Coordinates of C-alpha atoms and ligand atoms in Angstrom, one line a residue:
M1 CA -18.5 -7.9 -25.5
Q2 CA -16.5 -10.5 -23.7
K3 CA -16.4 -13.9 -25.5
T4 CA -18.2 -16.6 -23.6
S5 CA -16.4 -19.9 -23.3
N6 CA -18.2 -23.2 -24.1
S7 CA -17.8 -24.3 -20.6
L8 CA -19.8 -21.3 -19.5
V9 CA -22.5 -22.3 -22.0
D10 CA -22.4 -25.8 -20.4
T11 CA -22.8 -24.2 -17.0
L12 CA -25.7 -22.1 -18.1
R13 CA -27.4 -25.1 -19.7
H14 CA -26.9 -27.1 -16.6
R15 CA -28.5 -24.4 -14.4
R16 CA -31.5 -24.2 -16.8
Q17 CA -31.9 -27.9 -16.6
K18 CA -31.8 -27.9 -12.8
L19 CA -34.5 -25.2 -12.8
A20 CA -36.6 -27.3 -15.1
N21 CA -36.3 -30.2 -12.6
L22 CA -37.9 -28.0 -10.0
I23 CA -40.8 -26.2 -11.8
N24 CA -43.4 -27.3 -14.3
F25 CA -44.3 -23.9 -15.7
P26 CA -42.3 -21.4 -17.8
A27 CA -40.2 -18.7 -16.2
I28 CA -39.6 -15.3 -17.8
L29 CA -36.7 -13.3 -16.5
W30 CA -36.2 -9.7 -17.5
S31 CA -32.7 -8.2 -17.5
G32 CA -33.7 -4.6 -16.7
S33 CA -33.5 -1.2 -18.3
I34 CA -30.9 1.3 -18.8
N35 CA -31.7 4.3 -16.5
P36 CA -31.1 7.8 -17.7
R37 CA -29.0 10.0 -15.4
N38 CA -30.0 13.4 -16.5
F39 CA -30.9 12.9 -20.2
L40 CA -31.4 9.7 -22.2
A41 CA -28.0 9.4 -23.8
N42 CA -26.2 9.9 -20.4
H43 CA -27.2 7.0 -18.3
F44 CA -26.3 5.2 -15.1
P45 CA -24.0 2.2 -15.5
F46 CA -26.2 -0.8 -16.4
R47 CA -26.4 -3.7 -14.0
A48 CA -28.5 -6.7 -15.2
S49 CA -30.8 -8.4 -12.8
S50 CA -28.9 -11.2 -11.0
H51 CA -31.6 -13.8 -11.6
F52 CA -31.3 -13.1 -15.3
L53 CA -27.5 -13.2 -15.1
Y54 CA -27.5 -16.5 -13.4
F55 CA -29.2 -18.2 -16.3
A56 CA -28.2 -15.9 -19.3
G57 CA -24.6 -15.3 -18.3
L58 CA -24.3 -11.9 -20.0
P59 CA -25.4 -8.4 -18.8
L60 CA -27.7 -7.6 -21.7
P61 CA -29.8 -4.5 -21.3
N62 CA -33.5 -4.5 -22.2
A63 CA -33.7 -8.3 -22.7
A64 CA -35.7 -11.1 -21.4
I65 CA -35.3 -14.9 -21.4
R66 CA -38.0 -17.5 -21.3
L67 CA -37.0 -20.7 -19.6
E68 CA -39.0 -23.9 -20.0
A69 CA -38.0 -27.5 -19.8
G70 CA -34.3 -26.6 -19.9
K71 CA -34.7 -24.5 -23.1
L72 CA -33.9 -20.8 -23.3
E73 CA -35.7 -18.4 -25.7
L74 CA -33.9 -15.0 -25.8
F75 CA -35.9 -11.8 -26.5
I76 CA -33.8 -8.9 -27.5
D77 CA -33.9 -6.3 -30.2
D78 CA -31.1 -6.0 -32.8
P79 CA -29.2 -2.7 -32.2
H80 CA -30.7 0.3 -34.0
P81 CA -28.6 1.0 -37.2
S82 CA -27.7 4.5 -35.9
S83 CA -26.2 3.1 -32.7
A84 CA -23.1 2.0 -34.5
L85 CA -22.0 5.6 -34.8
W86 CA -22.0 6.0 -31.0
H87 CA -21.4 2.5 -29.7
G88 CA -19.6 0.7 -32.5
E89 CA -20.7 -2.5 -34.1
M90 CA -22.9 -4.4 -31.6
P91 CA -23.6 -8.1 -31.8
T92 CA -26.9 -9.1 -33.4
C93 CA -29.6 -10.9 -31.5
N94 CA -28.5 -14.2 -33.2
E95 CA -24.8 -13.7 -32.3
I96 CA -25.8 -13.1 -28.6
A97 CA -28.0 -16.2 -28.7
D98 CA -24.9 -18.3 -29.8
K99 CA -22.8 -16.9 -27.0
I100 CA -25.2 -17.9 -24.3
G101 CA -26.4 -21.2 -25.8
A102 CA -30.0 -19.9 -26.4
D103 CA -32.3 -22.2 -28.3
S104 CA -33.9 -19.3 -30.2
A105 CA -33.7 -15.6 -30.4
K106 CA -36.6 -13.2 -31.2
P107 CA -37.3 -9.5 -31.0
M108 CA -38.7 -8.2 -27.7
A109 CA -42.2 -7.6 -29.3
E110 CA -42.6 -11.3 -29.7
L111 CA -42.4 -11.9 -26.0
E112 CA -46.1 -10.9 -25.8
S113 CA -47.2 -14.2 -27.4
R114 CA -45.1 -16.3 -25.0
L115 CA -46.4 -15.1 -21.6
E116 CA -49.2 -17.6 -20.8
G117 CA -48.8 -19.3 -17.5
A118 CA -45.4 -17.8 -16.9
A119 CA -43.8 -16.9 -13.5
T120 CA -41.4 -14.1 -13.0
I121 CA -39.3 -12.2 -10.5
P122 CA -39.6 -8.4 -10.3
V123 CA -36.6 -6.4 -11.5
Q124 CA -35.7 -3.4 -9.2
D125 CA -36.0 -0.6 -11.8
A126 CA -39.4 0.9 -12.1
A127 CA -39.5 0.8 -15.9
T128 CA -39.0 -2.9 -15.9
W129 CA -41.3 -4.0 -13.1
T130 CA -44.0 -1.8 -14.6
Q131 CA -43.5 -3.5 -18.0
Q132 CA -43.5 -6.9 -16.2
S133 CA -46.8 -6.0 -14.5
Q134 CA -48.4 -4.7 -17.7
L135 CA -47.4 -7.7 -19.8
L136 CA -48.3 -10.3 -17.2
N137 CA -51.5 -8.4 -16.2
R138 CA -50.8 -8.7 -12.5
W139 CA -48.7 -6.7 -10.0
V140 CA -45.1 -7.7 -10.1
L141 CA -43.6 -5.5 -7.4
P142 CA -40.1 -5.4 -5.8
Q143 CA -39.9 -5.3 -2.0
Q144 CA -43.2 -7.2 -1.8
P145 CA -43.6 -10.9 -1.0
P146 CA -44.2 -12.7 -4.4
Q147 CA -47.5 -14.4 -4.9
E148 CA -48.4 -17.9 -6.2
I149 CA -46.2 -19.1 -9.1
D150 CA -43.9 -16.2 -8.7
L151 CA -43.2 -17.5 -5.2
E152 CA -42.7 -21.0 -6.4
L153 CA -40.2 -19.7 -9.0
A154 CA -38.4 -17.6 -6.4
K155 CA -38.0 -20.6 -4.1
A156 CA -36.7 -22.8 -7.0
I157 CA -34.1 -20.2 -8.0
I158 CA -33.1 -19.7 -4.3
S159 CA -32.5 -23.4 -3.9
L160 CA -30.1 -23.2 -6.9
R161 CA -28.4 -19.9 -6.1
L162 CA -27.9 -20.7 -2.4
T163 CA -24.9 -22.9 -3.2
H164 CA -22.4 -22.1 -5.9
D165 CA -21.3 -24.2 -8.8
E166 CA -17.7 -24.4 -10.0
S167 CA -18.2 -21.7 -12.6
A168 CA -19.6 -19.3 -10.0
L169 CA -16.8 -20.1 -7.7
T170 CA -14.2 -19.3 -10.3
E171 CA -15.8 -15.8 -10.7
L172 CA -16.1 -15.3 -6.9
R173 CA -12.4 -16.2 -6.4
K174 CA -11.5 -13.6 -9.1
A175 CA -13.6 -11.0 -7.3
A176 CA -12.0 -11.9 -4.0
A177 CA -8.4 -11.7 -5.4
V178 CA -9.0 -8.3 -6.9
T179 CA -10.6 -7.1 -3.6
V180 CA -7.6 -8.3 -1.6
A181 CA -5.3 -6.3 -4.0
A182 CA -7.6 -3.2 -3.6
H183 CA -7.4 -3.3 0.2
K184 CA -3.6 -3.7 0.1
A185 CA -3.5 -0.7 -2.3
G186 CA -5.7 1.3 0.2
M187 CA -3.4 0.5 3.1
A188 CA -0.3 1.5 1.0
A189 CA -1.9 4.8 -0.1
T190 CA -2.8 5.9 3.4
S191 CA 0.4 7.4 4.6
K192 CA 0.5 9.9 1.7
A193 CA -3.3 10.5 1.6
K194 CA -4.9 13.6 3.2
L195 CA -8.6 12.7 2.6
E196 CA -10.6 9.5 2.7
A197 CA -11.4 10.1 -1.0
E198 CA -7.7 9.5 -1.9
V199 CA -7.7 6.1 -0.2
R200 CA -11.0 5.2 -1.9
A201 CA -9.5 6.2 -5.3
A202 CA -6.5 4.0 -4.7
M203 CA -8.8 1.0 -3.9
E204 CA -11.3 1.5 -6.6
G205 CA -8.4 2.2 -9.1
V206 CA -7.3 -1.4 -8.6
I207 CA -10.8 -2.7 -9.2
I208 CA -11.3 -0.6 -12.3
S209 CA -7.9 -1.5 -13.7
H210 CA -9.1 -5.2 -13.7
N211 CA -12.2 -4.1 -15.7
M212 CA -14.4 -4.8 -12.7
T213 CA -16.7 -2.5 -10.8
T214 CA -17.5 -2.2 -7.1
S215 CA -20.2 -4.6 -5.9
Y216 CA -21.7 -1.8 -3.7
N217 CA -20.9 1.8 -2.8
S218 CA -17.5 1.7 -1.1
I219 CA -17.2 2.7 2.5
V220 CA -13.9 4.3 3.2
T221 CA -14.2 6.4 6.4
V222 CA -12.7 7.6 9.6
H223 CA -16.3 7.6 10.9
G224 CA -16.7 3.8 11.0
E225 CA -19.5 4.3 13.5
V226 CA -21.7 5.3 10.6
L227 CA -22.3 1.8 9.3
H228 CA -22.9 2.5 5.7
N229 CA -21.0 5.8 5.5
E230 CA -20.8 6.9 1.8
Q231 CA -19.0 10.2 2.4
Y232 CA -15.3 10.5 1.5
H233 CA -14.5 14.2 2.3
H234 CA -13.1 13.8 5.9
P235 CA -9.4 14.5 6.4
L236 CA -7.2 11.7 7.7
Q237 CA -5.8 12.6 11.1
P238 CA -2.9 10.6 12.7
G239 CA -5.0 9.2 15.6
D240 CA -7.8 8.0 13.3
L241 CA -8.8 4.5 12.4
L242 CA -9.8 4.2 8.8
L243 CA -12.5 1.6 8.0
A244 CA -12.6 0.4 4.4
D245 CA -15.5 -1.9 3.3
V246 CA -14.8 -2.3 -0.4
G247 CA -15.6 -5.2 -2.8
A248 CA -15.1 -5.9 -6.4
E249 CA -17.7 -7.3 -8.9
T250 CA -16.6 -9.3 -11.9
E251 CA -17.8 -8.5 -15.5
M252 CA -20.2 -11.4 -15.1
G253 CA -21.6 -9.9 -11.9
W254 CA -20.1 -12.0 -9.1
A255 CA -19.2 -10.1 -5.9
A256 CA -16.7 -9.9 -3.1
D257 CA -17.3 -8.0 0.2
V258 CA -14.4 -7.2 2.5
T259 CA -13.7 -4.9 5.4
R260 CA -10.5 -4.0 7.0
T261 CA -9.8 -1.3 9.6
W262 CA -6.3 0.3 9.9
P263 CA -4.6 3.1 11.8
V264 CA -3.9 6.2 9.6
S265 CA -0.6 6.6 11.4
G266 CA 0.4 3.0 10.8
K267 CA 0.3 2.3 14.6
F268 CA -2.8 1.3 16.6
S269 CA -3.1 3.1 19.9
S270 CA -3.3 0.7 22.9
T271 CA -7.1 1.3 23.2
Q272 CA -7.6 0.7 19.4
R273 CA -5.5 -2.4 19.6
D274 CA -7.4 -3.8 22.6
I275 CA -10.8 -3.4 20.9
Y276 CA -9.4 -4.5 17.5
D277 CA -8.2 -7.7 19.1
V278 CA -11.7 -8.4 20.6
V279 CA -13.3 -8.0 17.1
L280 CA -10.6 -10.2 15.6
A281 CA -11.1 -12.9 18.2
A282 CA -14.8 -12.9 17.3
H283 CA -14.0 -13.1 13.6
D284 CA -11.5 -16.0 14.1
A285 CA -13.8 -17.9 16.5
C286 CA -16.7 -17.7 14.0
I287 CA -14.7 -18.9 11.0
A288 CA -13.3 -21.8 13.0
K289 CA -16.9 -22.9 13.7
I290 CA -18.1 -22.9 10.0
Y291 CA -19.0 -26.4 9.0
P292 CA -21.9 -27.9 7.1
D293 CA -25.1 -28.1 9.1
V294 CA -24.0 -25.4 11.6
E295 CA -26.7 -22.8 12.2
Y296 CA -25.6 -19.4 11.1
E297 CA -27.6 -17.8 14.0
D298 CA -25.3 -19.8 16.3
I299 CA -22.3 -18.2 14.5
H300 CA -23.8 -14.8 15.2
L301 CA -24.3 -15.7 18.9
L302 CA -20.8 -17.0 19.1
A303 CA -19.5 -13.6 17.9
A304 CA -21.8 -11.9 20.5
T305 CA -20.3 -14.1 23.2
V306 CA -16.7 -13.4 22.3
I307 CA -17.4 -9.7 22.0
A308 CA -19.2 -9.7 25.4
E309 CA -16.3 -11.6 27.0
G310 CA -13.7 -9.3 25.5
L311 CA -15.6 -6.1 26.6
V312 CA -16.0 -7.5 30.1
D313 CA -12.2 -8.2 30.2
L314 CA -11.6 -4.6 29.2
G315 CA -14.0 -3.3 31.8
I316 CA -16.4 -1.8 29.3
L317 CA -19.2 -4.3 30.1
Q318 CA -19.8 -5.7 33.5
G319 CA -21.6 -9.0 34.3
N320 CA -21.7 -12.5 33.1
P321 CA -21.0 -12.7 29.3
Q322 CA -23.7 -15.2 28.7
D323 CA -26.3 -13.0 30.5
L324 CA -25.0 -10.0 28.6
V325 CA -25.7 -11.9 25.3
E326 CA -29.1 -12.9 26.5
M327 CA -30.0 -9.3 27.3
D328 CA -28.5 -8.1 24.0
A329 CA -26.0 -5.8 25.8
Y330 CA -23.3 -6.6 23.3
A331 CA -25.5 -5.2 20.5
L332 CA -24.9 -1.7 22.0
F333 CA -21.5 -2.0 20.3
F334 CA -22.2 -4.7 17.6
P335 CA -25.7 -3.8 16.4
H336 CA -25.7 -5.7 13.1
G337 CA -25.7 -9.3 12.1
I338 CA -22.5 -11.4 11.7
G339 CA -23.0 -11.4 8.0
H340 CA -25.0 -12.5 5.0
L341 CA -25.0 -14.6 1.8
L342 CA -22.7 -13.5 -1.0
G343 CA -23.0 -14.3 -4.7
L344 CA -24.2 -12.3 -7.6
D345 CA -25.5 -9.7 -5.1
V346 CA -23.4 -8.4 -2.2
H347 CA -26.4 -9.4 0.0
D348 CA -27.3 -12.3 -2.2
M349 CA -30.9 -12.5 -3.2
E350 CA -32.0 -9.8 -0.7
D351 CA -34.3 -8.5 -3.5
L352 CA -36.5 -11.4 -2.3
G353 CA -36.7 -10.1 1.3
D354 CA -35.8 -12.8 3.8
L355 CA -37.0 -15.6 1.5
A356 CA -33.4 -16.6 0.7
G357 CA -31.7 -15.6 4.0
Y358 CA -34.2 -17.3 6.2
E359 CA -35.0 -21.1 6.3
E360 CA -38.7 -21.7 5.5
G361 CA -40.8 -21.2 8.6
R362 CA -38.3 -18.8 10.3
K363 CA -38.9 -15.1 10.8
R364 CA -36.7 -12.2 11.8
S365 CA -36.5 -11.7 15.5
D366 CA -37.5 -8.4 16.9
R367 CA -34.7 -8.6 19.5
F368 CA -32.3 -5.7 19.5
G369 CA -29.4 -8.1 19.0
L370 CA -30.9 -10.3 16.2
G371 CA -33.1 -7.9 14.2
Y372 CA -30.4 -7.3 11.6
L373 CA -29.4 -10.9 11.2
R374 CA -29.7 -11.4 7.4
L375 CA -29.1 -15.1 7.3
N376 CA -30.7 -17.7 9.5
R377 CA -30.2 -21.1 8.0
P378 CA -28.1 -24.2 8.5
L379 CA -24.9 -23.8 6.4
R380 CA -24.4 -26.1 3.4
P381 CA -21.3 -26.9 1.3
G382 CA -21.1 -24.4 -1.5
M383 CA -22.6 -21.5 0.4
L384 CA -20.6 -18.3 0.5
V385 CA -21.1 -16.1 3.5
T386 CA -19.5 -13.1 5.0
I387 CA -18.2 -13.0 8.6
E388 CA -18.0 -9.4 9.7
P389 CA -18.0 -8.7 13.4
G390 CA -17.5 -5.1 14.5
F391 CA -17.4 -2.7 17.4
Y392 CA -18.9 0.8 17.0
Q393 CA -19.7 3.7 19.2
V394 CA -22.9 4.9 17.5
P395 CA -24.2 8.1 19.1
A396 CA -27.8 7.2 18.1
I397 CA -27.5 4.1 20.3
L398 CA -25.2 5.1 23.1
H399 CA -26.9 8.5 23.6
N400 CA -30.4 7.1 23.4
R401 CA -32.2 7.6 26.7
E402 CA -34.1 4.3 26.7
M403 CA -30.9 2.4 25.8
R404 CA -28.9 4.2 28.5
A405 CA -31.6 3.4 31.1
K406 CA -32.0 -0.2 30.0
Y407 CA -28.2 -0.9 30.1
E408 CA -27.2 1.6 32.8
N409 CA -25.8 -1.1 35.1
V410 CA -24.0 -3.3 32.6
V411 CA -21.9 -0.6 30.9
N412 CA -19.1 1.1 32.7
W413 CA -19.6 4.4 31.0
Q414 CA -16.6 6.0 32.6
R415 CA -14.3 3.2 31.4
L416 CA -15.9 3.4 27.9
S417 CA -14.9 7.1 27.7
Q418 CA -11.3 6.0 27.7
F419 CA -11.9 4.3 24.3
A420 CA -12.9 7.5 22.5
D421 CA -10.4 7.0 19.7
V422 CA -12.3 3.8 18.6
R423 CA -15.3 5.0 16.7
G424 CA -15.8 2.0 14.4
I425 CA -13.9 -1.3 13.7
R426 CA -15.1 -4.1 11.4
I427 CA -13.2 -7.0 10.0
E428 CA -14.9 -8.9 7.2
D429 CA -14.0 -11.9 5.1
D430 CA -15.7 -14.1 2.5
V431 CA -16.0 -17.6 3.7
L432 CA -17.0 -20.6 1.5
V433 CA -18.6 -23.5 3.3
T434 CA -16.9 -26.7 2.2
H435 CA -17.7 -30.4 2.9
K436 CA -14.9 -30.4 5.5
G437 CA -15.4 -27.0 7.0
S438 CA -14.6 -23.7 5.3
E439 CA -12.2 -21.9 3.0
V440 CA -11.7 -18.1 3.4
L441 CA -11.6 -16.8 -0.2
T442 CA -10.1 -13.5 1.1
A443 CA -7.5 -15.1 3.4
A444 CA -4.6 -13.5 1.5
L445 CA -5.5 -10.2 3.1
P446 CA -3.8 -10.0 6.5
N447 CA -5.9 -9.0 9.5
A448 CA -3.5 -9.3 12.5
T449 CA -2.6 -5.8 13.9
S450 CA 1.1 -6.2 13.3
E451 CA 0.6 -7.3 9.7
V452 CA -1.9 -4.5 9.0
E453 CA 0.5 -2.0 10.5
D454 CA 3.3 -3.3 8.3
L455 CA 1.2 -2.9 5.2
V456 CA 0.3 0.7 6.1
I457 CA 3.8 1.8 7.2
R458 CA 5.9 -0.1 4.7
N459 CA 4.7 2.2 1.9
Ligands
LIG1 N1 -20.6 -4.4 2.5 C1 -21.8 -3.8 3.1 C2 -22.7 -4.7 3.8 O1 -22.4 -5.9 3.9 O2 -23.8 -4.4 4.2
MN2 MN1 -20.9 -7.5 4.2

């Protein structure tokens, strides 16, 4: 297990104290269970609950922490004596307690006597949320709005996790740097690769070689119009664009989330370049407007406007760009939000629904262009967000009869057909809101067409 530095213990203590300043009841956070894959000893990789990680710092399976008045009680069983044969010497419960600066350490069975009046947050795996519900004698369900003190705890934790402390930023920068290296490796591998899978392997190889994991299932596809495509079997053809949405996660669980789109041949066609430059203009315009107090929804609408203007200039959309934004016509080609919070989760705290992403009192819009906006808050220094505009030709949208009828007169379908070699483009970076504006943590990865071409061809 990785040795935890004293400065991390200081950070963890500081976070616990800040939580104690916000709530006057105990919080119990479970880490989650190890899930068997096909039999007990062959399991899926363990990922601790992010709320647990935020305060405990280490990905300990089958553990819980009780937080009250800034103190941490750790509940975890000592390893079974037989486990040394298969897993080597594991740290004892007391050794782990030292590493994370716990005030006490007890076996799991003792948690039962420390539950009174405690709030919690459901862990995603069924074994754990069932255990949470049984022990607390109330339903603790993921994907459901939390009730009463659980809601109060969720709001308190959100208020801490929304902006990142120095220790978190150190980790997030590490994830960003490795992600940049992974994307460069993907571009370099393309000219010799025959399948998407080979480029994926080159990218994830960099992440694995830094003893990190991917922070979500990689998207490496010539079918970028499938927004979360998780297939890697397609052959790479010279006229294809390859969309790679790949991010690293550090050992401590902090994530990066980056997308680049590059030509398999190393040269964008003129139609690919035209659309790419529209998406890049939206990306750059959004990042230039990131400042404290700016509304993230306005950043989304700025992207919508730049994309509408660009598509009007190319003759794909027709009409006044502002009107096209108001009628959501741009969303035919950019149907998702401009981005999301990033932290321990790639969509940070999305386990709590929109509680973290949406300012209190705001609700998701049912508008076509705004329904997938995952963040709707004023930006604050210390928030990390993604900026990820895109252009996609999604058959389910463009061949939908109602959509065709509704937007019949604002799309030049004949002109659009000349852009058939552009199925999907996304350009995504990780942007930290600072007191003076923003810092792009992934800026070392080029995104201009000529630089991207260079990285693909040079190798
Ligand atoms: N990286 C995938 C997403 O943001 O949804
Ligand atoms: Mn993203």
